[in-house]
Amino acid sequence: MVRTSSVVGVVVGLTCSCAWLGATAGSATAGAAYEALARTDASTVTIGNESIPTGIDIEAGGPVARVVQDSLGIRDASAALPYAGDTVAGLPGLGASLFGFTAPPYPFVAASTAGSPPQNVAYPGMNLEAESADLHSRARAVAGEPGAGASASASVVEDRLGTVVAVASTAVDTIKLGPYGVLSNVRTVAEVAADGNSGKLTRSTSSSIGRISVPGLSFTVPEQSPGAVPIPIPLPGVPNQDPIPAPPFPFPGAGTTFHDPDLGVQDGYFTVTAPGQDGPQRFAVPTQPVLDALKAAGITLRFQAPEHTATGVVAGSYIVTYTLPAPPSNSYWNGPTTITQTTAYGIASVNLTPTATGSVLGAPVSAGTGSGAVPGVDAAGAVDLLPGTDAGALPGAVPATVDLFPTADRTQFTAAYPLGRGVDALYLTLLALAVVGALATAGVIRFGVRSS
């Protein structure tokens, strides 16, 4: 009986050890070092007029949502409307620190950090939300009502296996382009997921305008594509090169004239929706005739192409420029006013360094050093819409650089042993020992112990 109890004790001990090691492995991937960002602006408006002092342009926008999260505990989320820049939002705190007076915080922002409760700011026609939790950070700003509003959402989520997903999305129901037209159902999504084991990135992005409504708009599909492709030169001062000759090809629907078309844009390509035998049919149309027709109506439309960066993706956005006529002569505001609207901007980024692999049975684990600096994001310059549709009409593009995070080297230490990283054999061996012990115990109980 004593021998039987001893065997049972050994089996129980081995079983508990296996369970403890399995639990350790299940949470080990959480040790990966990462920094993640998701940010989106539903719309940004820039106003230029000769009457503005010092000749600067007035800029405002919103709704705006922004989230920053990392493996060291940063959980920052903010939603704002209207968004007048970080400088304006920080003025109350700056004044209090410089002059010693108490000032109320900027009222049109909801912000949360690690450990703070969820924040909600609501005014008539506006709702701002921010939440920072252990494994996720989220922000959402909503303006207006369904059918006549706009929203911006940003989130970063880390799952139990260490995978980190950043998502930035916008939805704008209606954007009025002065007296010239209306953009409807504008949507953008930028998403990147970083695998917790390998750090491999999976990117996706989409941007669209459901409908462009311009009274009296019409254009004709040309018979064939141009016979040459221009070469864009993004460097200022460098002369353009001669276009590359290309064999022209006929356009589908050549010679067709569209009057007040159901015109939209999908990822930089103009589309027209027309009745068909099996219901409405949507098809692509050449770029240049549409751009020329919009320009004749007073609207210049450009597309900032989506960009895959080293750590994520920048969604494609649409840039609309039009000019309001000069008002009657007065002492305050004179001359024409140029309006530039950038819609549906979104960026998602995850810079993840997988956990360093340790050795079996508790040997020293080398420290993995990861750089906290995210490489510069070279966003594509604004180019004409529909590259490639008309044999690739691509005007010059001016690259821009966006620094997502400050440079900082951080060292991540870990003593965990994730499954699939060299210690599976250890768990399987212990499990096999536990099974053998259980079988031995069953045999002792069933047949007893023979005495010599």
CSV table of C-alpha atoms in Angstrom, one decimal:
chain,number,residue,atom,x,y,z
A,1,MET,CA,0.0,0.0,0.0
A,2,VAL,CA,2.9,2.3,0.7
A,3,ARG,CA,4.4,1.7,-2.6
A,4,THR,CA,1.1,2.3,-4.3
A,5,SER,CA,0.7,5.7,-2.6
A,6,SER,CA,4.2,6.7,-3.6
A,7,VAL,CA,3.5,5.9,-7.3
A,8,VAL,CA,0.3,7.9,-7.2
A,9,GLY,CA,2.1,10.8,-5.7
A,10,VAL,CA,4.8,10.8,-8.4
A,11,VAL,CA,2.1,10.7,-11.1
A,12,VAL,CA,0.2,13.6,-9.5
A,13,GLY,CA,3.4,15.6,-9.3
A,14,LEU,CA,4.3,15.0,-12.9
A,15,THR,CA,0.8,15.9,-14.1
A,16,CYS,CA,0.9,19.2,-12.1
A,17,SER,CA,4.3,20.0,-13.6
A,18,CYS,CA,3.0,19.4,-17.1
A,19,ALA,CA,-0.1,21.6,-16.5
A,20,TRP,CA,2.1,24.4,-15.0
A,21,LEU,CA,4.6,24.4,-18.0
A,22,GLY,CA,1.7,24.3,-20.4
A,23,ALA,CA,0.1,27.4,-18.8
A,24,THR,CA,3.5,29.2,-19.0
A,25,ALA,CA,3.8,28.4,-22.7
A,26,GLY,CA,0.3,29.6,-23.4
A,27,SER,CA,1.0,33.1,-22.3
A,28,ALA,CA,4.6,33.4,-23.4
A,29,THR,CA,4.1,35.2,-26.7
A,30,ALA,CA,2.8,38.2,-24.8
A,31,GLY,CA,6.5,39.1,-24.2
A,32,ALA,CA,7.0,40.3,-27.8
A,33,ALA,CA,8.1,44.0,-28.0
A,34,TYR,CA,6.0,46.2,-30.2
A,35,GLU,CA,4.8,49.7,-30.9
A,36,ALA,CA,1.6,50.3,-32.7
A,37,LEU,CA,-0.3,53.3,-34.1
A,38,ALA,CA,-3.6,53.9,-35.7
A,39,ARG,CA,-4.8,57.3,-36.8
A,40,THR,CA,-7.5,58.6,-39.1
A,41,ASP,CA,-8.8,62.0,-40.2
A,42,ALA,CA,-12.3,62.0,-41.8
A,43,SER,CA,-11.7,65.4,-43.5
A,44,THR,CA,-9.2,68.2,-43.4
A,45,VAL,CA,-10.0,71.6,-44.9
A,46,THR,CA,-7.4,74.2,-45.8
A,47,ILE,CA,-8.5,77.8,-46.7
A,48,GLY,CA,-6.2,80.2,-48.5
A,49,ASN,CA,-7.0,83.9,-49.1
A,50,GLU,CA,-4.9,87.0,-49.6
A,51,SER,CA,-6.8,88.7,-46.7
A,52,ILE,CA,-5.4,86.3,-44.1
A,53,PRO,CA,-2.6,88.0,-42.1
A,54,THR,CA,1.0,86.9,-43.0
A,55,GLY,CA,-0.4,84.9,-45.9
A,56,ILE,CA,-0.8,81.6,-43.9
A,57,ASP,CA,-3.5,79.1,-44.7
A,58,ILE,CA,-6.2,78.3,-42.2
A,59,GLU,CA,-6.5,74.6,-41.5
A,60,ALA,CA,-9.1,72.6,-39.5
A,61,GLY,CA,-10.7,69.2,-39.7
A,62,GLY,CA,-12.3,66.3,-38.1
A,63,PRO,CA,-13.5,64.0,-36.8
A,64,VAL,CA,-10.1,62.6,-35.8
A,65,ALA,CA,-9.2,59.4,-33.9
A,66,ARG,CA,-5.8,58.4,-32.8
A,67,VAL,CA,-4.4,55.4,-30.8
A,68,VAL,CA,-0.8,54.6,-29.7
A,69,GLN,CA,-0.1,51.3,-27.8
A,70,ASP,CA,3.1,49.4,-27.0
A,71,SER,CA,4.4,46.5,-25.1
A,72,LEU,CA,5.8,48.7,-22.2
A,73,GLY,CA,2.3,49.7,-21.1
A,74,ILE,CA,1.5,52.8,-23.2
A,75,ARG,CA,-2.2,52.9,-23.9
A,76,ASP,CA,-3.1,56.3,-25.4
A,77,ALA,CA,-6.4,56.9,-27.1
A,78,SER,CA,-8.0,60.2,-28.2
A,79,ALA,CA,-10.9,61.4,-30.3
A,80,ALA,CA,-11.4,65.0,-31.3
A,81,LEU,CA,-13.9,67.3,-33.2
A,82,PRO,CA,-13.1,69.9,-34.4
A,83,TYR,CA,-9.4,69.1,-34.5
A,84,ALA,CA,-7.3,72.3,-34.6
A,85,GLY,CA,-4.0,70.5,-34.1
A,86,ASP,CA,-2.1,69.3,-31.0
A,87,THR,CA,-0.9,72.8,-30.3
A,88,VAL,CA,-4.4,74.3,-29.7
A,89,ALA,CA,-5.4,71.3,-27.6
A,90,GLY,CA,-2.4,71.7,-25.4
A,91,LEU,CA,-2.7,75.5,-24.8
A,92,PRO,CA,-4.7,75.3,-21.5
A,93,GLY,CA,-2.1,73.1,-19.9
A,94,LEU,CA,0.8,75.2,-21.3
A,95,GLY,CA,-0.8,78.4,-19.9
A,96,ALA,CA,-1.3,76.8,-16.5
A,97,SER,CA,2.4,75.7,-16.3
A,98,LEU,CA,3.8,79.0,-17.5
A,99,PHE,CA,1.6,81.5,-15.7
A,100,GLY,CA,0.3,79.5,-12.7
A,101,PHE,CA,-3.5,79.9,-13.4
A,102,THR,CA,-6.0,77.1,-13.7
A,103,ALA,CA,-7.5,76.7,-17.1
A,104,PRO,CA,-10.2,74.3,-18.2
A,105,PRO,CA,-9.0,71.6,-20.6
A,106,TYR,CA,-9.7,71.7,-24.3
A,107,PRO,CA,-13.4,70.8,-24.3
A,108,PHE,CA,-13.7,69.0,-27.7
A,109,VAL,CA,-11.5,65.9,-27.1
A,110,ALA,CA,-11.9,62.6,-25.2
A,111,ALA,CA,-8.6,61.1,-24.1
A,112,SER,CA,-7.7,58.0,-22.1
A,113,THR,CA,-4.4,56.5,-20.9
A,114,ALA,CA,-3.4,53.2,-19.2
A,115,GLY,CA,-5.3,52.8,-16.0
A,116,SER,CA,-7.9,55.5,-16.7
A,117,PRO,CA,-11.6,54.8,-17.1
A,118,PRO,CA,-13.2,55.1,-20.5
A,119,GLN,CA,-13.9,58.7,-21.5
A,120,ASN,CA,-17.0,60.0,-23.3
A,121,VAL,CA,-17.6,63.6,-24.4
A,122,ALA,CA,-21.0,64.5,-25.9
A,123,TYR,CA,-22.4,67.7,-27.3
A,124,PRO,CA,-25.4,68.1,-29.6
A,125,GLY,CA,-24.5,66.5,-32.9
A,126,MET,CA,-21.2,65.2,-31.6
A,127,ASN,CA,-19.9,62.2,-29.6
A,128,LEU,CA,-16.3,61.4,-28.7
A,129,GLU,CA,-15.2,58.1,-27.1
A,130,ALA,CA,-11.8,56.8,-25.9
A,131,GLU,CA,-10.9,53.6,-24.0
A,132,SER,CA,-7.6,52.2,-22.8
A,133,ALA,CA,-7.6,48.6,-21.5
A,134,ASP,CA,-5.0,45.9,-20.8
A,135,LEU,CA,-4.9,44.5,-24.3
A,136,HIS,CA,-6.6,47.1,-26.5
A,137,SER,CA,-7.0,50.9,-27.0
A,138,ARG,CA,-9.8,52.4,-29.0
A,139,ALA,CA,-11.0,55.8,-30.0
A,140,ARG,CA,-14.1,57.0,-32.0
A,141,ALA,CA,-15.4,60.4,-33.0
A,142,VAL,CA,-18.8,60.9,-34.6
A,143,ALA,CA,-20.3,64.1,-36.0
A,144,GLY,CA,-23.8,64.6,-37.2
A,145,GLU,CA,-26.5,62.0,-37.7
A,146,PRO,CA,-26.7,58.8,-39.8
A,147,GLY,CA,-27.1,59.8,-43.4
A,148,ALA,CA,-25.6,63.2,-42.9
A,149,GLY,CA,-22.6,62.7,-40.7
A,150,ALA,CA,-19.0,61.5,-40.4
A,151,SER,CA,-17.0,59.2,-38.2
A,152,ALA,CA,-13.4,58.3,-37.5
A,153,SER,CA,-12.3,55.2,-35.6
A,154,ALA,CA,-8.9,53.9,-34.5
A,155,SER,CA,-8.0,50.8,-32.6
A,156,VAL,CA,-5.0,48.7,-31.6
A,157,VAL,CA,-5.7,45.2,-30.2
A,158,GLU,CA,-3.2,42.6,-28.8
A,159,ASP,CA,-4.6,39.0,-28.6
A,160,ARG,CA,-3.6,36.3,-26.1
A,161,LEU,CA,-1.2,34.8,-28.7
A,162,GLY,CA,0.7,38.1,-29.1
A,163,THR,CA,-0.7,39.1,-32.5
A,164,VAL,CA,-1.2,42.9,-32.7
A,165,VAL,CA,-3.7,44.4,-35.1
A,166,ALA,CA,-4.0,48.2,-35.8
A,167,VAL,CA,-7.1,49.5,-37.7
A,168,ALA,CA,-7.9,53.0,-38.9
A,169,SER,CA,-11.2,53.7,-40.7
A,170,THR,CA,-13.4,56.7,-41.7
A,171,ALA,CA,-16.9,57.0,-43.0
A,172,VAL,CA,-18.3,60.3,-44.3
A,173,ASP,CA,-21.9,60.4,-45.6
A,174,THR,CA,-21.7,63.8,-47.4
A,175,ILE,CA,-19.0,66.3,-48.3
A,176,LYS,CA,-20.2,69.5,-50.0
A,177,LEU,CA,-17.8,71.0,-52.5
A,178,GLY,CA,-18.9,74.6,-52.2
A,179,PRO,CA,-21.4,75.4,-55.0
A,180,TYR,CA,-19.9,72.9,-57.4
A,181,GLY,CA,-20.9,69.4,-56.2
A,182,VAL,CA,-21.2,66.8,-53.5
A,183,LEU,CA,-19.2,63.7,-52.5
A,184,SER,CA,-21.3,60.9,-51.0
A,185,ASN,CA,-20.5,57.7,-49.1
A,186,VAL,CA,-16.7,58.3,-48.7
A,187,ARG,CA,-15.0,55.3,-47.0
A,188,THR,CA,-11.4,54.4,-46.0
A,189,VAL,CA,-9.9,51.4,-44.1
A,190,ALA,CA,-6.3,50.8,-43.3
A,191,GLU,CA,-5.4,47.7,-41.4
A,192,VAL,CA,-2.2,45.9,-40.4
A,193,ALA,CA,-1.7,42.7,-38.3
A,194,ALA,CA,1.7,41.7,-36.9
A,195,ASP,CA,2.1,38.0,-36.1
A,196,GLY,CA,3.2,37.5,-32.4
A,197,ASN,CA,5.5,34.7,-33.2
A,198,SER,CA,7.2,35.8,-36.4
A,199,GLY,CA,6.5,39.5,-36.6
A,200,LYS,CA,5.2,39.1,-40.2
A,201,LEU,CA,2.9,41.8,-41.3
A,202,THR,CA,-0.4,41.4,-43.1
A,203,ARG,CA,-1.7,44.6,-44.7
A,204,SER,CA,-4.9,45.7,-46.3
A,205,THR,CA,-6.4,49.0,-47.4
A,206,SER,CA,-9.4,50.3,-49.4
A,207,SER,CA,-10.7,53.8,-50.2
A,208,SER,CA,-13.8,54.8,-52.2
A,209,ILE,CA,-16.3,57.5,-53.0
A,210,GLY,CA,-19.7,56.1,-53.5
A,211,ARG,CA,-20.9,59.0,-55.8
A,212,ILE,CA,-19.6,62.2,-57.2
A,213,SER,CA,-22.5,64.5,-58.0
A,214,VAL,CA,-21.8,67.5,-60.1
A,215,PRO,CA,-24.7,69.3,-61.9
A,216,GLY,CA,-24.3,69.2,-65.7
A,217,LEU,CA,-21.3,66.9,-65.7
A,218,SER,CA,-20.6,65.0,-69.0
A,219,PHE,CA,-17.7,63.3,-70.7
A,220,THR,CA,-17.0,61.1,-73.6
A,221,VAL,CA,-14.9,57.9,-73.6
A,222,PRO,CA,-12.1,58.3,-76.2
A,223,GLU,CA,-11.6,55.9,-79.1
A,224,GLN,CA,-8.3,54.6,-77.8
A,225,SER,CA,-5.5,55.1,-75.2
A,226,PRO,CA,-2.7,57.7,-75.7
A,227,GLY,CA,0.3,56.5,-77.7
A,228,ALA,CA,2.8,57.6,-75.1
A,229,VAL,CA,3.3,57.2,-71.3
A,230,PRO,CA,4.7,60.3,-69.5
A,231,ILE,CA,7.5,59.7,-67.0
A,232,PRO,CA,6.9,61.4,-63.6
A,233,ILE,CA,9.9,63.2,-62.1
A,234,PRO,CA,9.3,63.9,-58.4
A,235,LEU,CA,12.4,66.0,-57.8
A,236,PRO,CA,11.9,69.8,-58.0
A,237,GLY,CA,14.0,71.5,-60.6
A,238,VAL,CA,14.7,68.3,-62.6
A,239,PRO,CA,13.2,68.6,-66.1
A,240,ASN,CA,10.7,66.0,-67.3
A,241,GLN,CA,11.8,63.3,-69.6
A,242,ASP,CA,10.3,62.5,-73.0
A,243,PRO,CA,7.3,60.2,-72.7
A,244,ILE,CA,7.7,56.5,-73.5
A,245,PRO,CA,6.0,55.4,-76.7
A,246,ALA,CA,3.3,52.7,-76.1
A,247,PRO,CA,1.0,51.0,-78.5
A,248,PRO,CA,-2.5,52.4,-78.2
A,249,PHE,CA,-5.4,50.1,-77.5
A,250,PRO,CA,-9.2,50.7,-77.9
A,251,PHE,CA,-11.3,51.6,-74.9
A,252,PRO,CA,-14.4,49.7,-74.1
A,253,GLY,CA,-17.4,51.8,-74.9
A,254,ALA,CA,-15.4,54.1,-77.1
A,255,GLY,CA,-17.3,57.1,-78.3
A,256,THR,CA,-19.9,56.8,-75.5
A,257,THR,CA,-21.0,60.1,-73.9
A,258,PHE,CA,-22.2,60.1,-70.3
A,259,HIS,CA,-24.5,62.9,-69.1
A,260,ASP,CA,-24.9,63.3,-65.3
A,261,PRO,CA,-23.5,59.9,-64.7
A,262,ASP,CA,-23.6,57.8,-61.5
A,263,LEU,CA,-19.9,58.4,-61.1
A,264,GLY,CA,-17.8,57.0,-58.2
A,265,VAL,CA,-14.2,56.0,-57.3
A,266,GLN,CA,-12.8,52.7,-56.0
A,267,ASP,CA,-9.2,52.7,-54.9
A,268,GLY,CA,-8.2,55.4,-57.4
A,269,TYR,CA,-10.3,54.2,-60.4
A,270,PHE,CA,-13.3,56.0,-61.7
A,271,THR,CA,-16.4,53.9,-62.1
A,272,VAL,CA,-19.8,54.4,-63.7
A,273,THR,CA,-22.9,52.6,-62.6
A,274,ALA,CA,-25.5,52.1,-65.4
A,275,PRO,CA,-28.6,49.9,-65.7
A,276,GLY,CA,-28.1,46.4,-67.1
A,277,GLN,CA,-30.2,43.3,-67.9
A,278,ASP,CA,-29.3,41.7,-64.6
A,279,GLY,CA,-29.5,45.0,-62.6
A,280,PRO,CA,-27.1,47.9,-62.1
A,281,GLN,CA,-23.7,47.3,-63.6
A,282,ARG,CA,-20.5,49.1,-62.5
A,283,PHE,CA,-17.5,49.4,-64.8
A,284,ALA,CA,-14.3,51.4,-65.0
A,285,VAL,CA,-13.9,54.4,-67.3
A,286,PRO,CA,-10.7,56.2,-68.5
A,287,THR,CA,-9.2,58.8,-66.3
A,288,GLN,CA,-8.5,61.9,-68.3
A,289,PRO,CA,-12.0,62.6,-69.8
A,290,VAL,CA,-13.4,62.5,-66.2
A,291,LEU,CA,-10.7,64.7,-64.8
A,292,ASP,CA,-11.2,67.2,-67.6
A,293,ALA,CA,-14.9,67.3,-67.1
A,294,LEU,CA,-14.5,67.9,-63.4
A,295,LYS,CA,-12.0,70.7,-64.0
A,296,ALA,CA,-14.3,72.3,-66.4
A,297,ALA,CA,-17.0,72.3,-63.7
A,298,GLY,CA,-14.5,74.0,-61.3
A,299,ILE,CA,-13.2,71.0,-59.4
A,300,THR,CA,-9.7,69.6,-59.4
A,301,LEU,CA,-9.6,66.0,-58.0
A,302,ARG,CA,-6.4,64.1,-57.1
A,303,PHE,CA,-5.7,60.8,-55.5
A,304,GLN,CA,-3.0,60.1,-53.0
A,305,ALA,CA,-2.2,56.5,-53.7
A,306,PRO,CA,-2.0,53.9,-50.8
A,307,GLU,CA,1.5,53.2,-49.6
A,308,HIS,CA,2.9,50.1,-48.0
A,309,THR,CA,5.4,51.2,-45.4
A,310,ALA,CA,8.1,49.2,-43.5
A,311,THR,CA,5.7,48.8,-40.6
A,312,GLY,CA,2.2,49.2,-42.0
A,313,VAL,CA,0.1,50.9,-44.6
A,314,VAL,CA,-1.2,54.4,-45.4
A,315,ALA,CA,-4.6,54.4,-47.0
A,316,GLY,CA,-5.4,56.2,-50.2
A,317,SER,CA,-7.0,59.5,-49.8
A,318,TYR,CA,-8.8,62.0,-52.1
A,319,ILE,CA,-7.8,65.7,-52.4
A,320,VAL,CA,-10.3,68.1,-53.9
A,321,THR,CA,-9.5,71.7,-54.7
A,322,TYR,CA,-11.9,74.5,-55.8
A,323,THR,CA,-12.0,78.3,-55.7
A,324,LEU,CA,-14.8,80.4,-54.3
A,325,PRO,CA,-15.3,83.7,-56.2
A,326,ALA,CA,-14.3,87.0,-54.6
A,327,PRO,CA,-17.0,88.7,-52.5
A,328,PRO,CA,-18.0,92.3,-53.0
A,329,SER,CA,-15.2,94.7,-51.9
A,330,ASN,CA,-15.1,95.1,-48.1
A,331,SER,CA,-12.6,95.9,-45.3
A,332,TYR,CA,-12.2,92.3,-44.1
A,333,TRP,CA,-12.2,89.6,-46.8
A,334,ASN,CA,-11.3,90.2,-50.4
A,335,GLY,CA,-10.2,88.2,-53.5
A,336,PRO,CA,-11.0,84.6,-54.4
A,337,THR,CA,-10.7,81.9,-51.7
A,338,THR,CA,-9.0,78.6,-52.5
A,339,ILE,CA,-10.4,75.6,-50.6
A,340,THR,CA,-8.5,72.3,-50.4
A,341,GLN,CA,-10.2,69.3,-48.8
A,342,THR,CA,-8.4,66.1,-48.0
A,343,THR,CA,-10.8,63.3,-47.2
A,344,ALA,CA,-10.5,59.8,-45.7
A,345,TYR,CA,-6.9,59.8,-44.5
A,346,GLY,CA,-5.8,56.7,-42.5
A,347,ILE,CA,-2.6,55.1,-41.3
A,348,ALA,CA,-2.0,51.8,-39.4
A,349,SER,CA,1.4,50.7,-38.2
A,350,VAL,CA,2.8,47.9,-36.0
A,351,ASN,CA,6.5,47.6,-35.3
A,352,LEU,CA,6.9,44.2,-33.6
A,353,THR,CA,10.0,42.3,-32.5
A,354,PRO,CA,9.3,38.7,-31.6
A,355,THR,CA,10.3,37.2,-28.3
A,356,ALA,CA,13.9,35.9,-28.2
A,357,THR,CA,14.1,32.1,-28.2
A,358,GLY,CA,15.3,30.7,-24.9
A,359,SER,CA,17.2,27.4,-24.3
A,360,VAL,CA,15.7,24.3,-22.7
A,361,LEU,CA,15.6,23.7,-19.0
A,362,GLY,CA,16.2,27.2,-17.8
A,363,ALA,CA,19.5,28.0,-19.5
A,364,PRO,CA,20.3,31.7,-19.7
A,365,VAL,CA,18.1,33.6,-22.1
A,366,SER,CA,19.8,36.2,-24.3
A,367,ALA,CA,18.2,39.7,-24.3
A,368,GLY,CA,16.6,40.7,-27.5
A,369,THR,CA,17.2,44.3,-28.5
A,370,GLY,CA,14.6,46.0,-30.6
A,371,SER,CA,14.6,49.5,-32.0
A,372,GLY,CA,11.7,51.6,-31.0
A,373,ALA,CA,12.1,53.8,-34.1
A,374,VAL,CA,9.7,53.2,-36.8
A,375,PRO,CA,11.3,53.9,-40.2
A,376,GLY,CA,10.1,57.0,-42.1
A,377,VAL,CA,6.8,56.5,-43.8
A,378,ASP,CA,7.2,57.7,-47.4
A,379,ALA,CA,3.7,58.5,-48.3
A,380,ALA,CA,3.1,58.7,-52.0
A,381,GLY,CA,2.6,62.2,-53.4
A,382,ALA,CA,-0.7,63.3,-54.8
A,383,VAL,CA,-1.1,61.9,-58.3
A,384,ASP,CA,-3.9,62.0,-60.9
A,385,LEU,CA,-6.5,59.4,-60.4
A,386,LEU,CA,-6.6,56.0,-62.2
A,387,PRO,CA,-3.0,55.3,-62.9
A,388,GLY,CA,-2.8,52.7,-65.6
A,389,THR,CA,-6.4,53.1,-66.9
A,390,ASP,CA,-5.3,55.3,-69.7
A,391,ALA,CA,-1.9,53.8,-70.3
A,392,GLY,CA,-0.6,55.1,-67.0
A,393,ALA,CA,-0.9,58.8,-67.0
A,394,LEU,CA,1.2,59.7,-63.9
A,395,PRO,CA,2.1,63.3,-63.2
A,396,GLY,CA,4.9,64.1,-60.9
A,397,ALA,CA,4.6,63.1,-57.2
A,398,VAL,CA,6.4,64.7,-54.3
A,399,PRO,CA,7.2,62.2,-51.5
A,400,ALA,CA,6.5,63.1,-47.9
A,401,THR,CA,7.9,61.6,-44.7
A,402,VAL,CA,5.9,61.0,-41.5
A,403,ASP,CA,7.8,60.0,-38.4
A,404,LEU,CA,5.5,57.7,-36.3
A,405,PHE,CA,7.5,57.3,-33.2
A,406,PRO,CA,10.5,58.9,-31.6
A,407,THR,CA,13.8,57.0,-31.9
A,408,ALA,CA,14.5,54.9,-28.7
A,409,ASP,CA,16.3,51.7,-28.3
A,410,ARG,CA,14.6,49.4,-25.9
A,411,THR,CA,15.7,46.0,-24.5
A,412,GLN,CA,13.2,43.3,-24.0
A,413,PHE,CA,14.0,40.5,-21.5
A,414,THR,CA,12.1,37.3,-21.3
A,415,ALA,CA,12.3,33.9,-19.5
A,416,ALA,CA,9.3,32.3,-21.2
A,417,TYR,CA,9.3,29.4,-23.6
A,418,PRO,CA,6.5,29.7,-26.1
A,419,LEU,CA,5.2,26.5,-27.8
A,420,GLY,CA,6.9,25.8,-31.1
A,421,ARG,CA,10.2,27.4,-30.1
A,422,GLY,CA,12.4,24.4,-29.2
A,423,VAL,CA,10.8,23.0,-26.0
A,424,ASP,CA,7.9,21.0,-27.4
A,425,ALA,CA,10.0,17.8,-26.8
A,426,LEU,CA,10.3,18.7,-23.1
A,427,TYR,CA,6.5,18.9,-22.6
A,428,LEU,CA,5.9,15.7,-24.6
A,429,THR,CA,8.5,13.8,-22.6
A,430,LEU,CA,6.9,14.9,-19.3
A,431,LEU,CA,3.5,14.0,-20.6
A,432,ALA,CA,4.7,10.6,-21.7
A,433,LEU,CA,6.2,10.0,-18.2
A,434,ALA,CA,2.9,10.9,-16.6
A,435,VAL,CA,1.1,8.4,-18.9
A,436,VAL,CA,3.6,5.7,-18.0
A,437,GLY,CA,3.2,6.4,-14.3
A,438,ALA,CA,-0.6,6.3,-14.6
A,439,LEU,CA,-0.4,2.9,-16.3
A,440,ALA,CA,2.0,1.6,-13.7
A,441,THR,CA,-0.3,2.8,-10.9
A,442,ALA,CA,-3.3,1.1,-12.5
A,443,GLY,CA,-1.3,-2.1,-12.8
A,444,VAL,CA,-0.3,-2.0,-9.1
A,445,ILE,CA,-3.9,-1.4,-8.0
A,446,ARG,CA,-5.2,-4.2,-10.3
A,447,PHE,CA,-2.6,-6.9,-9.6
A,448,GLY,CA,-0.9,-5.9,-6.4
A,449,VAL,CA,2.8,-6.0,-5.5
A,450,ARG,CA,4.5,-9.4,-5.4
A,451,SER,CA,6.7,-10.0,-2.4
A,452,SER,CA,10.0,-11.9,-2.8
